Tab-separated table of C-alpha atoms and ligand atoms in Angstrom:
chain	number	residue	atom	x	y	z
A	1	UNK	CA	5.218	-27.987	-5.580
A	2	UNK	CA	5.662	-28.094	-9.469
A	3	UNK	CA	2.079	-26.502	-10.573
A	4	UNK	CA	1.424	-27.227	-14.233
A	5	UNK	CA	-0.034	-23.731	-16.134
A	6	UNK	CA	-3.484	-24.598	-17.516
A	7	UNK	CA	-2.244	-24.123	-20.941
A	8	UNK	CA	0.328	-26.985	-20.483
A	9	UNK	CA	-2.372	-29.450	-19.935
A	10	UNK	CA	-3.668	-28.828	-23.647
A	11	UNK	CA	-2.806	-31.541	-26.442
A	12	UNK	CA	-4.126	-29.470	-29.086
A	13	UNK	CA	-6.026	-26.259	-29.761
A	14	UNK	CA	-9.246	-26.710	-32.064
A	15	UNK	CA	-10.382	-23.113	-32.311
A	16	UNK	CA	-8.144	-20.205	-31.774
A	17	UNK	CA	-9.715	-17.134	-30.068
A	18	UNK	CA	-9.442	-15.483	-33.322
A	19	UNK	CA	-11.979	-18.177	-34.942
A	20	UNK	CA	-14.238	-18.056	-31.908
A	21	UNK	CA	-14.260	-14.202	-32.427
A	22	UNK	CA	-15.342	-14.966	-35.934
A	23	UNK	CA	-18.135	-17.448	-35.571
A	24	UNK	CA	-19.789	-15.488	-32.945
A	25	UNK	CA	-19.369	-12.055	-34.416
A	26	UNK	CA	-21.375	-14.049	-37.675
A	27	UNK	CA	-23.621	-15.667	-35.142
A	28	UNK	CA	-24.281	-12.159	-33.389
A	29	UNK	CA	-25.329	-10.793	-36.871
A	30	UNK	CA	-27.877	-13.270	-37.512
A	31	UNK	CA	-29.875	-13.180	-34.189
A	32	UNK	CA	-29.748	-9.326	-34.491
A	33	UNK	CA	-31.436	-9.720	-37.856
A	34	UNK	CA	-34.127	-12.802	-36.632
A	35	UNK	CA	-34.958	-10.428	-33.650
A	36	UNK	CA	-34.775	-6.703	-35.245
A	37	UNK	CA	-37.417	-4.399	-33.614
A	38	UNK	CA	-37.833	-6.970	-31.120
A	39	UNK	CA	-36.339	-7.381	-26.915
A	40	UNK	CA	-35.238	-10.895	-26.836
A	41	UNK	CA	-34.708	-12.412	-23.100
A	42	UNK	CA	-31.278	-13.903	-23.371
A	43	UNK	CA	-30.512	-16.541	-20.996
A	44	UNK	CA	-27.114	-17.749	-20.165
A	45	UNK	CA	-27.046	-21.033	-18.620
A	46	UNK	CA	-23.649	-21.100	-16.232
A	47	UNK	CA	-21.612	-21.521	-15.750
A	48	UNK	CA	-20.083	-22.997	-19.199
A	49	UNK	CA	-21.927	-20.462	-21.373
A	50	UNK	CA	-20.169	-17.277	-19.967
A	51	UNK	CA	-17.773	-16.190	-21.873
A	52	UNK	CA	-20.048	-17.239	-25.169
A	53	UNK	CA	-22.602	-15.091	-23.767
A	54	UNK	CA	-21.086	-12.171	-22.808
A	55	UNK	CA	-19.185	-11.991	-26.503
A	56	UNK	CA	-22.655	-13.028	-28.344
A	57	UNK	CA	-24.799	-10.309	-26.503
A	58	UNK	CA	-21.882	-7.898	-27.804
A	59	UNK	CA	-21.897	-9.026	-31.064
A	60	UNK	CA	-25.487	-8.350	-31.376
A	61	UNK	CA	-27.145	-4.720	-32.020
A	62	UNK	CA	-31.248	-5.521	-31.084
A	63	UNK	CA	-32.862	-4.042	-27.587
A	64	UNK	CA	-32.638	-7.350	-25.056
A	65	UNK	CA	-32.690	-8.460	-21.224
A	66	UNK	CA	-30.321	-10.360	-19.770
A	67	UNK	CA	-31.170	-13.299	-17.262
A	68	UNK	CA	-28.392	-15.877	-15.756
A	69	UNK	CA	-29.549	-19.126	-14.494
A	70	UNK	CA	-27.270	-22.007	-13.887
A	71	UNK	CA	-27.892	-25.908	-14.715
A	72	UNK	CA	-25.437	-28.604	-13.943
A	73	UNK	CA	-25.205	-32.595	-14.692
A	74	UNK	CA	-21.757	-33.229	-15.276
A	75	UNK	CA	-20.076	-33.166	-11.479
A	76	UNK	CA	-16.680	-33.185	-12.182
A	77	UNK	CA	-16.705	-36.479	-14.810
A	78	UNK	CA	-16.488	-36.293	-18.839
A	79	UNK	CA	-20.166	-38.133	-19.303
A	80	UNK	CA	-23.384	-36.771	-18.440
A	81	UNK	CA	-25.404	-37.988	-14.627
A	82	UNK	CA	-27.702	-38.162	-16.956
A	83	UNK	CA	-29.548	-35.938	-14.574
A	84	UNK	CA	-30.220	-32.059	-14.707
A	85	UNK	CA	-30.047	-29.962	-11.689
A	86	UNK	CA	-31.854	-26.732	-12.079
A	87	UNK	CA	-29.078	-24.809	-9.250
A	88	UNK	CA	-30.251	-21.179	-10.338
A	89	UNK	CA	-33.423	-20.430	-12.344
A	90	UNK	CA	-34.987	-16.741	-13.919
A	91	UNK	CA	-36.786	-14.819	-11.781
A	92	UNK	CA	-38.107	-12.865	-14.765
A	93	UNK	CA	-41.673	-13.497	-16.240
A	94	UNK	CA	-41.450	-15.438	-19.414
A	95	UNK	CA	-44.608	-15.183	-20.925
A	96	UNK	CA	-45.120	-13.472	-24.045
A	97	UNK	CA	-41.233	-13.119	-24.493
A	98	UNK	CA	-39.044	-14.126	-26.881
A	99	UNK	CA	-36.074	-16.304	-25.669
A	100	UNK	CA	-32.662	-16.974	-26.472
A	101	UNK	CA	-31.286	-19.631	-24.129
A	102	UNK	CA	-27.127	-19.946	-24.469
A	103	UNK	CA	-25.242	-22.804	-24.419
A	104	UNK	CA	-21.670	-23.570	-24.329
A	105	UNK	CA	-22.099	-27.012	-25.566
A	106	UNK	CA	-24.562	-29.949	-26.177
A	107	UNK	CA	-23.501	-33.502	-25.997
A	108	UNK	CA	-25.830	-35.488	-24.883
A	109	UNK	CA	-28.612	-32.678	-25.268
A	110	UNK	CA	-30.259	-33.426	-21.684
A	111	UNK	CA	-29.732	-29.980	-20.498
A	112	UNK	CA	-31.243	-27.767	-23.421
A	113	UNK	CA	-34.019	-30.429	-23.604
A	114	UNK	CA	-35.122	-30.021	-19.680
A	115	UNK	CA	-34.355	-26.271	-19.611
A	116	UNK	CA	-36.848	-25.475	-22.902
A	117	UNK	CA	-39.504	-28.287	-21.962
A	118	UNK	CA	-39.659	-25.815	-18.185
A	119	UNK	CA	-39.486	-23.089	-20.410
A	120	UNK	CA	-41.885	-23.875	-22.485
A	121	UNK	CA	-44.206	-23.987	-19.555
A	122	UNK	CA	-43.874	-20.422	-18.679
A	123	UNK	CA	-45.782	-19.713	-22.095
A	124	UNK	CA	-42.897	-17.038	-23.774
A	125	UNK	CA	-43.769	-16.337	-27.498
A	126	UNK	CA	-40.879	-18.569	-28.422
A	127	UNK	CA	-37.834	-20.234	-27.635
A	128	UNK	CA	-34.760	-19.943	-29.499
A	129	UNK	CA	-31.530	-22.278	-28.588
A	130	UNK	CA	-28.121	-21.250	-29.374
A	131	UNK	CA	-24.680	-23.085	-28.574
A	132	UNK	CA	-21.331	-22.253	-29.503
A	133	UNK	CA	-20.544	-26.389	-30.105
A	134	UNK	CA	-22.841	-28.901	-31.225
A	135	UNK	CA	-21.337	-32.469	-30.632
A	136	UNK	CA	-21.723	-34.894	-33.407
A	137	UNK	CA	-23.448	-37.547	-31.890
A	138	UNK	CA	-24.878	-40.887	-33.319
A	139	UNK	CA	-28.677	-40.276	-31.780
A	140	UNK	CA	-31.012	-38.684	-34.808
A	141	UNK	CA	-33.580	-38.178	-31.573
A	142	UNK	CA	-31.060	-36.056	-29.633
A	143	UNK	CA	-31.775	-32.158	-28.918
A	144	UNK	CA	-32.138	-30.372	-32.171
A	145	UNK	CA	-30.309	-26.885	-32.079
A	146	UNK	CA	-31.236	-23.895	-33.810
A	147	UNK	CA	-28.149	-22.212	-34.095
A	148	UNK	CA	-24.707	-23.646	-33.221
A	149	UNK	CA	-20.966	-22.625	-33.706
A	150	UNK	CA	-19.101	-25.323	-34.868
A	151	UNK	CA	-19.629	-29.131	-34.977
A	152	UNK	CA	-17.268	-30.634	-33.043
A	153	UNK	CA	-16.159	-34.926	-33.124
A	154	UNK	CA	-16.658	-36.515	-29.683
A	155	UNK	CA	-14.091	-35.487	-27.872
A	156	UNK	CA	-13.697	-33.712	-24.233
A	157	UNK	CA	-13.031	-30.151	-25.093
A	158	UNK	CA	-11.795	-27.341	-22.371
A	159	UNK	CA	-11.840	-23.302	-22.735
A	160	UNK	CA	-13.604	-20.431	-23.732
A	161	UNK	CA	-15.993	-21.544	-20.518
A	162	UNK	CA	-15.959	-25.225	-21.052
A	163	UNK	CA	-13.834	-27.111	-17.965
A	164	UNK	CA	-13.127	-30.519	-16.695
A	165	UNK	CA	-13.716	-30.539	-12.590
A	166	UNK	CA	-13.918	-26.644	-12.663
A	167	UNK	CA	-10.847	-26.149	-13.956
A	168	UNK	CA	-9.420	-24.577	-17.745
A	169	UNK	CA	-12.607	-22.692	-17.987
A	170	UNK	CA	-10.458	-19.544	-18.643
A	171	UNK	CA	-8.124	-20.859	-21.506
A	172	UNK	CA	-9.158	-18.232	-24.019
A	173	UNK	CA	-9.312	-20.788	-26.680
A	174	UNK	CA	-11.298	-24.642	-27.280
A	175	UNK	CA	-8.915	-27.492	-27.011
A	176	UNK	CA	-8.860	-31.093	-25.718
A	177	UNK	CA	-6.289	-31.850	-22.800
A	178	UNK	CA	-3.907	-34.684	-22.442
A	179	UNK	CA	-5.057	-37.619	-20.994
A	180	UNK	CA	-3.097	-37.817	-18.055
A	181	UNK	CA	-4.877	-34.537	-16.566
A	182	UNK	CA	-8.136	-37.040	-16.117
A	183	UNK	CA	-6.547	-38.515	-13.138
B	201	PRP	C1	-22.223	-28.719	-19.280
B	201	PRP	C2	-22.203	-27.404	-20.162
B	201	PRP	C3	-23.768	-27.836	-21.011
B	201	PRP	C4	-24.088	-29.364	-20.950
B	201	PRP	C5	-24.314	-29.927	-22.272
B	201	PRP	O1	-22.565	-28.432	-18.309
B	201	PRP	O2	-22.285	-26.311	-20.179
B	201	PRP	O3	-25.051	-27.025	-19.921
B	201	PRP	O4	-23.191	-29.546	-19.731
B	201	PRP	O5	-24.243	-31.164	-21.706
B	201	PRP	P1	-25.388	-32.293	-22.292
B	201	PRP	O6	-25.798	-31.704	-23.700
B	201	PRP	O7	-24.748	-33.447	-22.346
B	201	PRP	O8	-26.576	-32.187	-21.164
B	201	PRP	P2	-21.831	-29.001	-16.856
B	201	PRP	O9	-22.945	-30.026	-15.954
B	201	PRP	O10	-20.880	-29.265	-17.016
B	201	PRP	O11	-21.924	-27.574	-15.884
B	201	PRP	P3	-21.380	-26.171	-15.869
B	201	PRP	O12	-21.893	-25.628	-17.159
B	201	PRP	O13	-21.284	-25.348	-15.001
B	201	PRP	O14	-19.403	-26.677	-16.372
Protein backbone atom coordinates (compact mmCIF):
# COMPACT_ATOMS: atom_id res chain seq x y z
CA UNK A 1 0.00 0.00 0.00
CA UNK A 2 1.30 3.46 -0.93
CA UNK A 3 1.01 6.00 1.91
CA UNK A 4 1.90 9.62 1.19
CA UNK A 5 3.83 11.55 3.81
CA UNK A 6 2.31 14.71 5.33
CA UNK A 7 4.81 16.83 3.40
CA UNK A 8 3.78 15.31 0.05
CA UNK A 9 0.22 16.62 0.56
CA UNK A 10 1.33 20.25 0.81
CA UNK A 11 0.46 22.47 -2.15
CA UNK A 12 2.58 25.37 -0.89
CA UNK A 13 4.22 26.64 2.29
CA UNK A 14 2.72 29.88 3.60
CA UNK A 15 5.17 30.42 6.49
CA UNK A 16 8.46 28.62 6.94
CA UNK A 17 9.66 27.47 10.36
CA UNK A 18 12.22 30.31 10.31
CA UNK A 19 9.52 32.93 9.63
CA UNK A 20 7.38 31.46 12.41
CA UNK A 21 10.26 31.41 14.89
CA UNK A 22 11.17 35.04 14.14
CA UNK A 23 7.59 36.23 14.61
CA UNK A 24 7.10 34.23 17.81
CA UNK A 25 10.29 35.80 19.18
CA UNK A 26 8.84 39.28 18.53
CA UNK A 27 5.52 38.39 20.16
CA UNK A 28 7.35 36.94 23.16
CA UNK A 29 9.28 40.18 23.57
CA UNK A 30 6.09 42.29 23.40
CA UNK A 31 4.28 40.11 25.93
CA UNK A 32 7.30 40.07 28.26
CA UNK A 33 7.21 43.87 28.32
CA UNK A 34 3.47 43.95 28.88
CA UNK A 35 3.63 41.55 31.83
CA UNK A 36 6.89 42.72 33.41
CA UNK A 37 6.59 42.33 37.19
CA UNK A 38 3.38 40.26 36.82
CA UNK A 39 2.74 36.52 36.80
CA UNK A 40 0.26 35.92 33.98
CA UNK A 41 -1.67 32.67 33.74
CA UNK A 42 -0.86 31.43 30.23
CA UNK A 43 -3.65 29.23 28.89
CA UNK A 44 -3.13 27.02 25.85
CA UNK A 45 -6.25 26.19 23.82
CA UNK A 46 -5.58 22.61 22.78
CA UNK A 47 -5.05 21.07 20.50
CA UNK A 48 -4.08 23.42 17.70
CA UNK A 49 -2.12 25.92 19.81
CA UNK A 50 0.25 23.37 21.33
CA UNK A 51 3.43 24.27 19.42
CA UNK A 52 2.76 28.01 19.32
CA UNK A 53 2.09 28.01 23.07
CA UNK A 54 5.25 26.15 24.02
CA UNK A 55 7.38 28.30 21.69
CA UNK A 56 5.77 31.56 22.84
CA UNK A 57 6.16 30.79 26.55
CA UNK A 58 9.84 30.05 26.01
CA UNK A 59 10.28 33.43 24.31
CA UNK A 60 8.84 35.23 27.36
CA UNK A 61 11.03 36.05 30.32
CA UNK A 62 8.45 37.04 32.96
CA UNK A 63 7.23 34.67 35.65
CA UNK A 64 4.15 32.70 34.58
CA UNK A 65 1.81 29.79 35.34
CA UNK A 66 0.63 27.55 32.55
CA UNK A 67 -2.60 25.68 32.05
CA UNK A 68 -4.18 23.76 29.21
CA UNK A 69 -7.78 23.72 28.12
CA UNK A 70 -9.35 21.99 25.14
CA UNK A 71 -12.03 23.39 22.85
CA UNK A 72 -13.30 22.08 19.56
CA UNK A 73 -15.80 23.13 16.93
CA UNK A 74 -14.55 21.82 13.57
CA UNK A 75 -14.92 18.04 13.92
CA UNK A 76 -13.07 16.89 10.78
CA UNK A 77 -14.53 19.60 8.50
CA UNK A 78 -13.07 22.79 7.03
CA UNK A 79 -15.92 25.00 8.33
CA UNK A 80 -16.85 25.67 11.96
CA UNK A 81 -19.85 23.66 13.21
CA UNK A 82 -20.97 26.89 14.91
CA UNK A 83 -20.95 25.23 18.33
CA UNK A 84 -17.92 25.35 20.64
CA UNK A 85 -17.41 22.32 22.87
CA UNK A 86 -15.23 22.85 25.94
CA UNK A 87 -13.67 19.40 26.23
CA UNK A 88 -11.33 20.29 29.11
CA UNK A 89 -11.68 23.31 31.40
CA UNK A 90 -9.04 24.97 33.61
CA UNK A 91 -9.01 24.03 37.27
CA UNK A 92 -7.03 27.13 38.30
CA UNK A 93 -8.68 29.96 40.24
CA UNK A 94 -8.70 32.93 37.81
CA UNK A 95 -9.90 35.59 40.24
CA UNK A 96 -7.55 38.60 40.17
CA UNK A 97 -5.21 36.96 37.63
CA UNK A 98 -3.94 38.25 34.30
CA UNK A 99 -5.12 35.59 31.85
CA UNK A 100 -3.42 35.12 28.46
CA UNK A 101 -5.42 32.92 26.10
CA UNK A 102 -3.24 31.44 23.38
CA UNK A 103 -4.77 30.16 20.13
CA UNK A 104 -3.35 28.91 16.85
CA UNK A 105 -5.92 30.58 14.58
CA UNK A 106 -9.00 32.76 14.55
CA UNK A 107 -11.41 32.02 11.73
CA UNK A 108 -15.07 32.63 12.57
CA UNK A 109 -13.97 33.97 15.98
CA UNK A 110 -16.50 31.78 17.78
CA UNK A 111 -13.98 29.89 19.92
CA UNK A 112 -12.22 32.91 21.42
CA UNK A 113 -15.49 34.80 21.82
CA UNK A 114 -16.92 31.86 23.78
CA UNK A 115 -13.80 31.41 25.94
CA UNK A 116 -13.36 35.11 26.77
CA UNK A 117 -17.01 35.39 27.83
CA UNK A 118 -16.74 32.24 29.93
CA UNK A 119 -13.51 33.27 31.68
CA UNK A 120 -14.74 36.84 32.26
CA UNK A 121 -17.33 35.37 34.64
CA UNK A 122 -14.43 34.10 36.83
CA UNK A 123 -13.37 37.67 37.74
CA UNK A 124 -9.81 37.82 36.35
CA UNK A 125 -7.90 41.15 36.43
CA UNK A 126 -7.52 41.03 32.67
CA UNK A 127 -7.84 38.73 29.68
CA UNK A 128 -5.36 39.08 26.80
CA UNK A 129 -5.86 37.09 23.60
CA UNK A 130 -3.03 35.95 21.34
CA UNK A 131 -3.23 33.96 18.13
CA UNK A 132 -0.58 32.79 15.69
CA UNK A 133 -2.84 33.31 12.67
CA UNK A 134 -5.68 35.75 12.17
CA UNK A 135 -7.82 35.09 9.10
CA UNK A 136 -8.86 38.15 7.14
CA UNK A 137 -12.65 37.88 7.09
CA UNK A 138 -15.06 40.56 6.00
CA UNK A 139 -17.15 40.67 9.18
CA UNK A 140 -16.73 43.90 11.19
CA UNK A 141 -18.33 42.38 14.32
CA UNK A 142 -16.03 39.33 14.44
CA UNK A 143 -13.97 38.82 17.60
CA UNK A 144 -10.99 41.23 17.79
CA UNK A 145 -7.75 39.63 19.02
CA UNK A 146 -5.15 41.60 21.01
CA UNK A 147 -1.99 40.05 19.47
CA UNK A 148 -1.50 38.06 16.29
CA UNK A 149 1.45 36.51 14.49
CA UNK A 150 0.30 36.78 10.88
CA UNK A 151 -2.84 37.84 9.04
CA UNK A 152 -3.77 35.28 6.39
CA UNK A 153 -6.22 35.07 3.49
CA UNK A 154 -9.29 32.84 3.71
CA UNK A 155 -7.50 29.56 2.97
CA UNK A 156 -7.57 26.35 4.96
CA UNK A 157 -4.11 25.99 6.48
CA UNK A 158 -2.39 23.13 8.29
CA UNK A 159 0.86 22.52 10.16
CA UNK A 160 2.49 23.96 13.29
CA UNK A 161 -0.42 22.48 15.29
CA UNK A 162 -3.18 23.12 12.76
CA UNK A 163 -4.95 20.05 11.39
CA UNK A 164 -7.27 18.72 8.78
CA UNK A 165 -9.17 15.72 10.18
CA UNK A 166 -6.47 15.49 12.89
CA UNK A 167 -3.63 15.09 10.39
CA UNK A 168 -0.77 17.45 9.47
CA UNK A 169 -0.37 19.01 12.96
CA UNK A 170 3.24 17.83 13.10
CA UNK A 171 4.43 19.77 10.05
CA UNK A 172 7.05 22.29 11.22
CA UNK A 173 5.72 25.00 8.88
CA UNK A 174 2.28 26.37 7.94
CA UNK A 175 0.96 25.43 4.52
CA UNK A 176 -2.00 24.68 2.31
CA UNK A 177 -2.86 21.10 1.33
CA UNK A 178 -3.82 19.91 -2.13
CA UNK A 179 -7.57 19.85 -2.87
CA UNK A 180 -7.59 16.06 -3.42
CA UNK A 181 -6.55 15.56 0.23
CA UNK A 182 -9.98 16.74 1.39
CA UNK A 183 -11.62 13.67 -0.15
C1 LIG B 1 -9.62 25.34 15.69
C2 LIG B 1 -8.51 26.25 16.21
C3 LIG B 1 -9.25 27.25 17.05
C4 LIG B 1 -10.59 27.38 16.35
C5 LIG B 1 -10.62 28.63 15.52
O1 LIG B 1 -9.93 24.40 16.68
O2 LIG B 1 -7.56 25.52 16.96
O3 LIG B 1 -9.43 26.81 18.38
O4 LIG B 1 -10.70 26.23 15.50
O5 LIG B 1 -11.77 28.71 14.73
P1 LIG B 1 -12.96 29.74 15.00
O6 LIG B 1 -12.36 31.10 15.12
O7 LIG B 1 -13.82 29.57 13.75
O8 LIG B 1 -13.69 29.32 16.25
P2 LIG B 1 -10.66 22.99 16.35
O9 LIG B 1 -12.12 23.07 16.67
O10 LIG B 1 -10.32 22.56 14.96
O11 LIG B 1 -9.98 22.04 17.43
P3 LIG B 1 -8.42 21.66 17.55
O12 LIG B 1 -7.71 22.88 18.11
O13 LIG B 1 -8.38 20.51 18.49
O14 LIG B 1 -7.92 21.33 16.17
